[in-house]
Amino acid sequence: MKSSLRLKFLAGLLCLLFSTQALAQSALQDSPPLPEKLRVALLDGNLDLALRTIRNLQQSQPDLTGYWYYLEGVTQQRTGDDTAAVRAFERVEADFAEGPWIHKARFRHAEVLSDAGDWKGAETIWESEVSWLRGAERQRELAAIYFDLADGFSAEKQGAAGLESAEYNSAIVLYRKGLELDLPAEQRQYALGRVAWCYSKLGNWKASAQMYALLWKETADPQVHFEYADALRKHNSLEQARREYEDLAADLDDQRSNPELNDLHGLALYSIGYTFQGNRSIGAFRRFLEAHPTHEKSARAAYGIAMLRLNAGEYAEGIAALDSFLEVKIVTDNLEELQHHEKLRQEAHFKIAETHVQRGHYVDGADAFARYVLLFSEGPDWAAAQRGIIDAEYSQGRHLEAEQDWSAARQSYVKFLADHPLDNRVHEILFRLGDLYRQQAESLEGKESSNAKVNLYQSALAEWARLIAKYPTSDEASHAWYVTGHFQEFELDDLQGAVESYRACNFGTYRNRALERLRIMVKPRLSINTERVWRSNEAASLELEMRNVKSVTVEVYQLDLEAYFRKHLSIRQIED
């Protein structure tokens, strides 16, 4: 019973291992194509014809004799002639021990013995095959098969945008299967590195860090140490990542004469900056730049300092840092790094311009945008920079207006109109040119004579008239007609002109306001006021206000004091 169980176990183990071996054989060497006559005979079950054909092939194609003997044994096994089958398989084992069919023949041989009840013979063959499959050389071969398949899954295809996660996962499974075997250090380390890399491609930085940690312990390779620290950082284990970067940099301090290790030393110092925030990050980047001023990452570090300054609201320092970045020259043959540096240079110029505008330094902003347009005609922000120039020039006029620098604001607006006659803010600026005179007139309250204010109002009306003449149907023209009537009515005492202006404002958003003022102005109105009560011995003086009234007759009556007293029985409050 024990022998039967042992035999079943060996057979099961051999089947499991042999399935891998069969996979290997199929991957390494395809079976020779069967002649049509033999194929048809086997399919039809005409085993006698198949055997005769196989024997003929043994004579006509001697290069494949081992294969034909193997097929003869399989065919004899199907006919039930176990003795002939064993004889054929033993011929393969004896004469073709180095051929590709030896292990299949031995496996078939054991099957025949097992079916015939020769458990001892079958067990002997299977134990031999298990030992072969589990041997060191065979395990290396099996691992190579696993790794070749895994490499195929994890290789990035030419022209493909990327791999599906399932392909990386499949590669990981195969690499791990290989790691279960007893492998030499070189193969094991290769598989560990590939598993770590696949996890990184999947974004599983925790698993990637774990695999790099195992690999680093086995190799003590500085590059692996860096990858381990980098995976920790991307997993957001910042403190641990920082310690690893610092340890790596310390280990490489006395090896910087080696160009590759010096470059790795710089990468470690550079990466420390991303494990901090704020000023501590700036300090780390500066230490990196001091140690490696021409490193291929030096431009990124300088740019990172500038961005940290700007994000902290330190705009002057941020602009200065961007200027320093633009002076950095990197030394590298890495095309990708050079392209990224050029991209950062474009972003830096654009960011300088944006920051100047954000600070209210519109002239500097416009100049910076103009530099971008000149330097990067194919830059991604070229159109935005063009627009930025125009917006900055417009904002400069608004800024000067807010500062009440009327003359400078006027000059800025006039220049804008000359430089950008098709801008959609032309109507608004034409109105503002008149409004500048209005604001200036109102600022003279209590300081200058009324004549100066009148002149300024007249200048405002002249500017608005030019707007109305140039864009008569615009909403700004509606506004201009209304404010023209308003100042004619209340500041210039030109009532007839005000009526005409209000009547002309028969469109746009100010139409209803103009109609309301016009209704009030054309409605007849009469009021009479006296400064005080006049005594009978004084000449009376009256103030008469009238509108839209052709003539007025004023009659003055003397108060009869006796009649007033008889009616009211008092003369109090007569002079109130």
Coordinates of C-alpha atoms in Angstrom, one line a residue:
M1 CA 0.0 0.0 0.0
K2 CA 2.8 2.4 0.9
S3 CA 4.6 1.6 -2.3
S4 CA 1.4 2.4 -4.3
L5 CA 0.9 5.7 -2.5
R6 CA 4.6 6.6 -3.1
L7 CA 4.2 5.7 -6.7
K8 CA 1.1 7.9 -7.1
F9 CA 2.9 10.8 -5.4
L10 CA 5.9 10.4 -7.7
A11 CA 3.6 10.2 -10.7
G12 CA 1.7 13.3 -9.7
L13 CA 4.9 15.3 -9.0
L14 CA 6.3 14.2 -12.3
C15 CA 3.2 15.2 -14.1
L16 CA 3.3 18.6 -12.5
L17 CA 6.9 19.1 -13.3
F18 CA 6.7 17.5 -16.7
S19 CA 3.9 19.8 -17.7
T20 CA 6.5 22.6 -17.3
Q21 CA 9.1 20.6 -19.1
A22 CA 6.7 19.9 -22.0
L23 CA 6.0 23.6 -22.1
A24 CA 9.7 24.3 -22.2
Q25 CA 10.2 21.8 -25.1
S26 CA 7.4 23.3 -27.1
A27 CA 8.8 26.7 -26.5
L28 CA 12.3 25.6 -27.5
Q29 CA 11.7 23.2 -30.3
D30 CA 8.5 22.4 -32.2
S31 CA 7.8 18.8 -33.1
P32 CA 8.7 17.9 -36.7
P33 CA 5.7 17.9 -39.0
L34 CA 4.1 14.5 -39.5
P35 CA 4.0 13.2 -43.1
E36 CA 0.5 13.3 -44.4
K37 CA 0.2 9.5 -44.8
L38 CA 1.2 8.9 -41.1
R39 CA -1.0 11.7 -39.8
V40 CA -4.1 10.3 -41.6
A41 CA -3.3 6.8 -40.4
L42 CA -3.1 7.9 -36.8
L43 CA -6.2 9.9 -37.1
D44 CA -8.1 7.1 -38.7
G45 CA -6.9 4.6 -36.1
N46 CA -5.1 2.5 -38.7
L47 CA -2.3 1.6 -36.4
D48 CA -0.8 -1.2 -38.6
L49 CA -0.4 1.3 -41.5
A50 CA 1.0 3.8 -39.1
L51 CA 3.6 1.4 -37.8
R52 CA 4.7 0.4 -41.3
T53 CA 5.0 4.1 -42.3
I54 CA 7.1 4.8 -39.1
R55 CA 9.5 2.0 -40.0
N56 CA 9.9 3.3 -43.5
L57 CA 10.6 6.8 -42.1
Q58 CA 13.3 5.3 -39.9
Q59 CA 15.1 4.3 -43.0
S60 CA 14.3 7.3 -45.2
Q61 CA 14.8 10.1 -42.6
P62 CA 17.6 8.8 -40.3
D63 CA 18.1 12.3 -38.9
L64 CA 14.8 12.0 -37.0
T65 CA 15.2 8.3 -36.0
G66 CA 14.9 9.1 -32.3
Y67 CA 11.6 10.8 -33.0
W68 CA 10.3 7.9 -35.1
Y69 CA 11.2 5.4 -32.4
Y70 CA 9.4 7.5 -29.9
L71 CA 6.3 7.6 -32.1
E72 CA 6.6 3.8 -32.7
G73 CA 6.5 3.3 -28.9
V74 CA 3.5 5.6 -28.6
T75 CA 1.7 3.7 -31.4
Q76 CA 2.6 0.3 -30.0
Q77 CA 1.2 1.5 -26.6
R78 CA -2.1 2.4 -28.4
T79 CA -2.2 -1.1 -29.9
G80 CA -1.8 -2.7 -26.5
D81 CA 1.5 -4.3 -27.4
D82 CA 3.4 -3.2 -24.2
T83 CA 6.4 -5.3 -24.9
A84 CA 7.0 -3.7 -28.3
A85 CA 6.3 -0.3 -26.8
V86 CA 8.9 -0.8 -24.1
R87 CA 11.4 -2.0 -26.6
A88 CA 10.9 1.1 -28.7
F89 CA 11.2 3.4 -25.7
E90 CA 14.3 1.6 -24.5
R91 CA 15.8 2.1 -28.0
V92 CA 15.3 5.8 -27.6
E93 CA 16.9 5.7 -24.1
A94 CA 19.8 3.7 -25.3
D95 CA 20.7 5.2 -28.7
F96 CA 19.3 8.8 -28.4
A97 CA 20.0 9.7 -24.7
E98 CA 21.1 13.3 -25.7
G99 CA 18.1 13.8 -28.0
P100 CA 15.1 16.0 -27.2
W101 CA 12.8 13.0 -26.8
I102 CA 14.6 11.1 -24.1
H103 CA 12.5 12.3 -21.2
K104 CA 9.2 11.9 -23.0
A105 CA 10.2 8.4 -23.9
R106 CA 11.1 7.6 -20.3
F107 CA 7.9 9.0 -19.1
R108 CA 5.9 6.9 -21.6
H109 CA 8.0 3.9 -20.6
A110 CA 7.0 4.4 -16.9
E111 CA 3.4 4.7 -17.9
V112 CA 3.5 1.3 -19.7
L113 CA 5.2 -0.4 -16.7
S114 CA 2.6 1.2 -14.4
D115 CA -0.3 0.0 -16.5
A116 CA 1.3 -3.5 -16.6
G117 CA 1.6 -3.6 -12.8
D118 CA 5.3 -3.3 -12.7
W119 CA 5.3 -0.7 -9.9
K120 CA 8.9 -1.1 -9.0
G121 CA 10.1 -0.4 -12.6
A122 CA 7.8 2.6 -13.0
E123 CA 8.9 4.0 -9.6
T124 CA 12.5 3.7 -10.6
I125 CA 12.0 5.6 -13.8
W126 CA 9.9 8.3 -12.2
E127 CA 12.3 8.9 -9.3
S128 CA 15.1 9.3 -11.9
E129 CA 13.0 11.9 -13.8
V130 CA 12.0 13.8 -10.6
S131 CA 15.7 14.0 -9.7
W132 CA 16.5 15.3 -13.1
L133 CA 13.7 17.9 -13.1
R134 CA 14.7 19.0 -9.6
G135 CA 18.4 19.2 -10.3
A136 CA 20.2 22.5 -10.1
E137 CA 20.9 22.7 -13.8
R138 CA 17.3 21.8 -14.7
Q139 CA 16.0 24.4 -12.2
R140 CA 18.1 27.1 -13.9
E141 CA 16.7 26.0 -17.2
L142 CA 13.1 26.1 -15.9
A143 CA 13.8 29.5 -14.3
A144 CA 15.1 30.8 -17.6
I145 CA 11.9 29.6 -19.3
Y146 CA 9.8 31.4 -16.6
F147 CA 11.9 34.6 -17.0
D148 CA 11.8 34.5 -20.8
L149 CA 8.0 34.4 -20.7
A150 CA 7.8 37.1 -18.0
D151 CA 10.2 39.3 -20.0
G152 CA 7.8 39.0 -22.9
F153 CA 4.8 40.1 -20.7
S154 CA 6.7 43.0 -19.1
A155 CA 8.5 44.3 -22.2
E156 CA 7.1 47.6 -23.6
K157 CA 5.9 47.0 -27.1
Q158 CA 7.2 49.3 -29.9
G159 CA 4.6 51.9 -30.6
A160 CA 2.3 51.0 -27.7
A161 CA 1.2 53.7 -25.4
G162 CA 1.7 51.4 -22.4
L163 CA 0.9 48.0 -21.0
E164 CA -2.2 46.8 -19.3
S165 CA -1.9 46.1 -15.6
A166 CA -2.8 42.5 -16.2
E167 CA 0.4 42.0 -18.3
Y168 CA 2.6 43.3 -15.5
N169 CA 0.8 41.2 -13.0
S170 CA 1.3 38.1 -15.2
A171 CA 5.0 38.9 -15.4
I172 CA 5.2 39.2 -11.7
V173 CA 3.5 35.8 -11.2
L174 CA 6.1 34.2 -13.6
Y175 CA 9.0 35.9 -12.0
R176 CA 7.8 34.8 -8.5
K177 CA 7.4 31.2 -9.8
G178 CA 11.0 31.3 -10.9
L179 CA 12.0 32.6 -7.5
E180 CA 10.5 29.6 -5.8
L181 CA 13.3 27.4 -7.4
D182 CA 16.7 27.0 -6.1
L183 CA 18.6 29.5 -8.2
P184 CA 22.1 30.9 -8.4
A185 CA 22.5 34.5 -7.1
E186 CA 22.6 36.1 -10.6
Q187 CA 19.2 34.7 -11.7
R188 CA 17.6 35.4 -8.3
Q189 CA 18.7 39.0 -8.3
Y190 CA 17.6 39.5 -11.9
A191 CA 14.1 38.2 -11.0
L192 CA 13.9 40.4 -7.8
G193 CA 14.8 43.5 -9.8
R194 CA 12.2 42.7 -12.5
V195 CA 9.5 42.1 -9.9
A196 CA 10.3 45.4 -8.2
W197 CA 10.3 47.2 -11.6
C198 CA 6.9 45.7 -12.5
Y199 CA 5.4 46.8 -9.2
S200 CA 6.7 50.3 -9.9
K201 CA 5.0 50.3 -13.3
L202 CA 1.8 49.3 -11.6
G203 CA 2.2 52.2 -9.1
N204 CA 2.4 49.7 -6.2
W205 CA 5.3 51.5 -4.5
K206 CA 5.0 49.6 -1.2
A207 CA 5.5 46.2 -2.9
S208 CA 8.2 47.7 -5.1
A209 CA 10.1 49.0 -2.1
Q210 CA 9.9 45.7 -0.4
M211 CA 11.4 43.9 -3.4
Y212 CA 14.1 46.5 -3.8
A213 CA 14.9 46.1 -0.1
L214 CA 15.4 42.3 -0.6
L215 CA 17.5 42.9 -3.7
W216 CA 19.7 45.5 -1.9
K217 CA 20.4 43.2 0.9
E218 CA 21.7 40.6 -1.5
T219 CA 23.7 42.9 -3.8
A220 CA 24.7 46.0 -1.8
D221 CA 24.4 47.8 -5.2
P222 CA 24.2 51.6 -4.8
Q223 CA 21.8 51.8 -7.8
V224 CA 19.5 49.4 -6.1
H225 CA 19.8 51.3 -2.9
F226 CA 18.6 54.5 -4.7
E227 CA 15.7 52.6 -6.3
Y228 CA 14.7 51.4 -2.9
A229 CA 14.8 54.9 -1.4
D230 CA 12.9 56.3 -4.5
A231 CA 10.1 53.7 -4.1
L232 CA 9.8 54.7 -0.4
R233 CA 9.5 58.3 -1.3
K234 CA 6.8 57.6 -3.9
H235 CA 5.0 55.5 -1.3
N236 CA 5.0 58.7 0.8
S237 CA 7.3 57.1 3.4
L238 CA 9.2 60.4 3.4
E239 CA 11.2 60.1 6.6
Q240 CA 12.5 56.6 5.8
A241 CA 13.2 57.6 2.2
R242 CA 15.2 60.6 3.4
R243 CA 17.3 58.4 5.7
E244 CA 18.0 56.0 2.8
Y245 CA 19.0 58.9 0.5
E246 CA 21.3 60.4 3.1
D247 CA 22.9 57.0 3.9
L248 CA 23.5 56.4 0.2
A249 CA 25.0 59.9 -0.3
A250 CA 27.3 59.3 2.7
D251 CA 28.4 55.9 1.3
L252 CA 29.2 57.5 -2.0
D253 CA 31.1 60.5 -0.7
D254 CA 34.5 58.9 -1.1
Q255 CA 33.7 57.3 -4.4
R256 CA 32.8 60.4 -6.4
S257 CA 35.8 60.0 -8.7
N258 CA 33.7 57.4 -10.4
P259 CA 31.5 59.4 -12.9
E260 CA 28.6 57.0 -12.5
L261 CA 28.7 57.0 -8.7
N262 CA 29.2 60.7 -8.7
D263 CA 26.0 61.1 -10.7
L264 CA 24.2 58.8 -8.4
H265 CA 25.5 60.8 -5.4
G266 CA 23.9 63.9 -7.0
L267 CA 20.6 62.1 -7.6
A268 CA 20.4 61.1 -3.9
L269 CA 21.1 64.7 -2.7
Y270 CA 18.6 66.0 -5.3
S271 CA 15.9 63.6 -4.2
I272 CA 16.2 64.6 -0.5
G273 CA 14.6 67.9 -1.5
Y274 CA 11.3 66.1 -2.3
T275 CA 11.2 64.6 1.2
F276 CA 10.9 68.0 2.8
Q277 CA 8.5 70.9 2.5
G278 CA 8.9 74.7 2.3
N279 CA 12.2 76.2 3.4
R280 CA 13.7 72.8 4.4
S281 CA 13.1 71.6 0.8
I282 CA 14.8 74.8 -0.5
G283 CA 17.8 74.1 1.7
A284 CA 18.1 70.6 0.4
F285 CA 18.0 71.7 -3.2
R286 CA 20.6 74.4 -2.5
R287 CA 23.0 71.8 -0.9
F288 CA 22.5 69.7 -4.0
L289 CA 23.3 72.6 -6.3
E290 CA 26.4 73.5 -4.3
A291 CA 27.7 69.9 -4.6
H292 CA 26.6 69.3 -8.2
P293 CA 26.2 72.7 -10.1
T294 CA 26.3 71.0 -13.5
H295 CA 24.4 67.9 -12.7
E296 CA 21.6 67.0 -15.1
K297 CA 19.1 67.6 -12.3
S298 CA 20.5 71.0 -11.3
A299 CA 18.0 72.9 -13.5
R300 CA 15.1 71.0 -11.9
A301 CA 16.4 71.8 -8.5
A302 CA 16.7 75.5 -9.3
Y303 CA 13.3 75.5 -10.8
G304 CA 11.9 73.7 -7.7
I305 CA 13.3 76.4 -5.5
A306 CA 11.6 79.1 -7.5
M307 CA 8.2 77.3 -7.4
L308 CA 8.5 76.9 -3.6
R309 CA 9.1 80.6 -3.3
L310 CA 6.2 81.5 -5.5
N311 CA 3.8 79.1 -3.8
A312 CA 4.8 80.6 -0.4
G313 CA 3.8 84.1 -1.8
E314 CA 7.4 85.3 -1.9
Y315 CA 7.0 86.8 -5.4
A316 CA 10.2 88.9 -5.5
E317 CA 12.3 86.0 -4.3
G318 CA 10.5 83.7 -6.7
I319 CA 11.3 85.8 -9.7
A320 CA 14.9 86.1 -8.6
A321 CA 15.0 82.3 -8.3
L322 CA 13.6 81.9 -11.8
D323 CA 16.2 84.3 -13.1
S324 CA 18.9 82.1 -11.4
F325 CA 17.3 79.0 -12.9
L326 CA 17.5 80.5 -16.4
E327 CA 21.3 80.9 -15.9
V328 CA 21.8 77.2 -15.1
K329 CA 23.6 75.1 -17.8
I330 CA 23.2 71.4 -17.5
V331 CA 25.8 68.9 -18.8
T332 CA 24.1 65.7 -20.1
D333 CA 23.7 63.5 -23.1
N334 CA 20.2 62.5 -21.9
L335 CA 17.9 63.8 -24.7
E336 CA 14.8 63.4 -22.5
E337 CA 16.5 65.6 -19.8
L338 CA 17.5 68.2 -22.3
Q339 CA 14.0 68.4 -23.6
H340 CA 12.6 68.7 -20.1
H341 CA 15.1 71.5 -19.4
E342 CA 13.9 73.4 -22.4
K343 CA 10.3 72.9 -21.3
L344 CA 11.1 74.3 -17.9
R345 CA 12.9 77.3 -19.5
Q346 CA 9.7 78.1 -21.3
E347 CA 7.6 77.7 -18.2
A348 CA 10.0 79.9 -16.2
H349 CA 9.8 82.8 -18.7
F350 CA 6.0 82.6 -18.7
K351 CA 5.8 82.3 -14.9
I352 CA 8.0 85.4 -14.5
A353 CA 5.6 87.3 -16.7
E354 CA 2.5 86.1 -14.8
T355 CA 4.1 86.9 -11.5
H356 CA 4.9 90.5 -12.5
V357 CA 1.3 91.0 -13.6
Q358 CA 0.1 89.4 -10.3
R359 CA 2.2 91.9 -8.4
G360 CA 0.8 94.8 -10.3
H361 CA 4.0 95.4 -12.2
Y362 CA 2.3 95.5 -15.6
V363 CA 5.1 97.0 -17.6
D364 CA 7.5 94.4 -16.5
G365 CA 4.9 91.7 -17.1
A366 CA 4.3 92.9 -20.7
D367 CA 8.1 92.9 -21.3
A368 CA 8.4 89.4 -19.9
F369 CA 5.5 88.2 -22.1
A370 CA 7.2 89.8 -25.1
R371 CA 10.4 87.9 -24.3
Y372 CA 8.5 84.7 -24.3
V373 CA 6.9 85.4 -27.7
L374 CA 10.3 86.3 -29.1
L375 CA 12.2 83.3 -27.7
F376 CA 9.6 80.5 -28.1
S377 CA 7.6 81.0 -31.3
E378 CA 6.4 77.4 -31.1
G379 CA 6.0 77.3 -27.3
P380 CA 2.8 75.9 -25.8
D381 CA 1.9 79.2 -24.2
W382 CA 2.8 81.4 -27.1
A383 CA -0.8 82.5 -27.8
A384 CA -1.4 83.1 -24.0
A385 CA 1.8 85.2 -23.9
Q386 CA 0.5 87.3 -26.8
R387 CA -2.7 87.8 -25.0
G388 CA -0.8 88.5 -21.8
I389 CA 1.0 91.4 -23.4
I390 CA -2.3 93.0 -24.4
D391 CA -3.9 92.4 -21.0
A392 CA -0.9 93.8 -19.1
E393 CA -0.9 97.0 -21.2
Y394 CA -4.6 97.4 -20.5
S395 CA -4.2 96.7 -16.8
Q396 CA -1.4 99.3 -16.7
G397 CA -3.9 101.9 -17.8
R398 CA -6.4 100.8 -15.1
H399 CA -3.7 100.8 -12.5
L400 CA -2.7 104.4 -13.3
E401 CA -6.3 105.4 -13.3
A402 CA -6.8 103.9 -9.8
E403 CA -3.7 105.8 -8.7
Q404 CA -5.3 109.0 -10.0
D405 CA -2.4 109.6 -12.4
W406 CA -4.8 111.0 -14.9
S407 CA -2.2 112.2 -17.5
A408 CA -0.2 108.9 -17.4
A409 CA -3.4 106.8 -17.6
R410 CA -4.6 108.8 -20.6
Q411 CA -1.3 108.3 -22.4
S412 CA -1.5 104.5 -21.6
Y413 CA -5.0 104.2 -23.0
V414 CA -4.2 106.2 -26.1
K415 CA -1.1 104.0 -26.7
F416 CA -3.3 100.9 -26.2
L417 CA -5.8 102.1 -28.8
A418 CA -3.0 102.7 -31.3
D419 CA -1.3 99.3 -30.7
H420 CA -4.5 97.2 -30.5
P421 CA -7.3 98.8 -32.5
L422 CA -9.2 95.5 -32.9
D423 CA -9.2 94.6 -29.2
N424 CA -12.7 94.0 -27.8
R425 CA -12.1 96.6 -25.0
V426 CA -11.7 99.5 -27.4
H427 CA -15.2 100.8 -26.7
E428 CA -14.6 100.6 -23.0
I429 CA -11.3 102.5 -23.2
L430 CA -12.8 105.3 -25.4
F431 CA -15.4 105.8 -22.7
R432 CA -12.7 105.7 -20.0
L433 CA -10.8 108.4 -21.7
G434 CA -13.8 110.7 -21.1
D435 CA -14.3 109.4 -17.6
L436 CA -10.8 110.3 -16.7
Y437 CA -11.7 114.0 -17.2
R438 CA -14.8 113.4 -15.1
Q439 CA -12.8 111.9 -12.2
Q440 CA -10.2 114.6 -12.4
A441 CA -13.0 117.3 -12.3
E442 CA -14.6 115.7 -9.2
S443 CA -11.2 115.5 -7.5
L444 CA -10.9 119.3 -7.7
E445 CA -13.8 119.7 -5.2
G446 CA -12.8 122.5 -2.9
K447 CA -9.3 122.9 -4.4
E448 CA -9.7 124.6 -7.8
S449 CA -12.0 127.2 -9.3
S450 CA -15.2 126.2 -11.0
N451 CA -13.8 127.2 -14.4
A452 CA -11.3 124.4 -14.2
K453 CA -14.0 121.9 -13.5
V454 CA -16.1 123.2 -16.4
N455 CA -13.2 122.8 -18.7
L456 CA -12.6 119.3 -17.6
Y457 CA -16.3 118.4 -18.0
Q458 CA -16.2 119.9 -21.5
S459 CA -13.2 117.7 -22.3
A460 CA -15.0 114.7 -21.0
L461 CA -18.0 115.4 -23.3
A462 CA -15.6 115.8 -26.2
E463 CA -14.1 112.4 -25.7
W464 CA -17.6 110.8 -25.3
A465 CA -18.6 112.5 -28.5
R466 CA -15.8 110.8 -30.4
L467 CA -16.9 107.5 -28.9
I468 CA -20.5 108.1 -30.1
A469 CA -19.3 109.1 -33.6
K470 CA -17.1 106.1 -34.0
Y471 CA -19.4 103.4 -32.5
P472 CA -22.9 104.9 -32.5
T473 CA -24.8 101.8 -31.7
S474 CA -22.6 100.3 -29.0
D475 CA -23.7 100.0 -25.4
E476 CA -20.8 102.4 -24.5
A477 CA -22.3 105.0 -26.8
S478 CA -25.6 104.6 -24.9
H479 CA -23.7 105.2 -21.7
A480 CA -21.9 108.2 -23.2
W481 CA -25.2 109.9 -24.3
Y482 CA -26.6 109.5 -20.8
V483 CA -23.6 110.9 -18.9
T484 CA -23.3 113.7 -21.5
G485 CA -26.9 114.7 -20.7
H486 CA -26.3 114.3 -17.0
F487 CA -23.4 116.7 -16.9
Q488 CA -25.1 119.1 -19.2
E489 CA -28.0 119.2 -16.9
F490 CA -26.3 119.4 -13.5
E491 CA -22.8 120.8 -14.1
L492 CA -22.8 122.9 -17.3
D493 CA -26.4 124.3 -17.0
D494 CA -27.0 123.4 -20.6
L495 CA -30.6 122.2 -20.3
Q496 CA -31.4 122.3 -24.0
G497 CA -28.2 120.2 -24.7
A498 CA -29.2 117.8 -21.9
V499 CA -32.7 117.3 -23.4
E500 CA -31.1 116.6 -26.8
S501 CA -28.6 114.1 -25.3
Y502 CA -31.3 112.3 -23.4
R503 CA -33.4 112.1 -26.5
A504 CA -30.5 110.6 -28.4
C505 CA -30.0 107.9 -25.8
N506 CA -32.8 105.8 -27.2
F507 CA -31.0 102.5 -27.2
G508 CA -28.8 100.3 -25.0
T509 CA -28.8 99.7 -21.3
Y510 CA -29.1 103.5 -20.4
R511 CA -32.2 104.1 -22.5
N512 CA -34.7 103.8 -19.6
R513 CA -32.6 106.1 -17.3
A514 CA -32.4 108.7 -20.1
L515 CA -36.2 108.5 -20.7
E516 CA -36.8 109.1 -17.0
R517 CA -34.6 112.2 -17.0
L518 CA -36.2 113.4 -20.2
R519 CA -39.7 113.0 -18.7
I520 CA -38.7 115.1 -15.7
M521 CA -37.1 117.8 -17.8
V522 CA -39.9 118.4 -20.2
K523 CA -42.7 118.3 -17.5
P524 CA -43.9 121.9 -16.6
R525 CA -42.7 122.9 -13.2
L526 CA -43.1 126.0 -11.1
S527 CA -42.1 126.8 -7.5
I528 CA -41.7 130.1 -5.6
N529 CA -39.7 130.5 -2.4
T530 CA -39.0 133.5 -0.1
E531 CA -35.9 133.8 2.0
R532 CA -37.9 135.1 4.9
V533 CA -41.0 137.0 5.9
W534 CA -40.7 140.6 4.8
R535 CA -41.9 143.6 6.9
S536 CA -44.2 146.1 5.4
N537 CA -41.5 148.7 5.2
E538 CA -39.2 146.4 3.2
A539 CA -39.1 145.5 -0.5
A540 CA -40.0 141.8 -0.9
S541 CA -37.5 139.5 -2.6
L542 CA -38.6 136.1 -4.1
E543 CA -36.9 133.2 -5.8
L544 CA -38.8 131.8 -8.7
E545 CA -38.0 128.3 -10.2
M546 CA -39.8 127.3 -13.4
R547 CA -39.3 124.8 -16.2
N548 CA -41.3 124.6 -19.4
V549 CA -43.5 127.6 -18.4
K550 CA -43.7 130.4 -20.9
S551 CA -44.6 133.3 -18.6
V552 CA -45.4 133.9 -14.9
T553 CA -47.2 136.8 -13.2
V554 CA -46.2 137.4 -9.5
E555 CA -48.6 139.5 -7.3
V556 CA -47.5 140.5 -3.8
Y557 CA -50.1 141.3 -1.1
Q558 CA -49.6 143.2 2.1
L559 CA -50.8 141.4 5.3
D560 CA -53.8 143.1 7.1
L561 CA -52.7 142.6 10.7
E562 CA -56.1 143.5 12.2
A563 CA -58.0 141.0 10.0
Y564 CA -55.4 138.3 10.8
F565 CA -55.8 138.9 14.6
R566 CA -59.6 138.8 14.4
K567 CA -59.4 135.4 12.6
H568 CA -56.7 133.8 14.7
L569 CA -56.9 135.8 18.0
S570 CA -53.1 135.9 17.9
I571 CA -50.3 137.4 16.0
R572 CA -47.7 134.8 17.0
Q573 CA -45.8 132.9 14.4
I574 CA -46.4 135.5 11.7
E575 CA -42.6 135.8 11.0
D576 CA -41.9 132.0 11.2

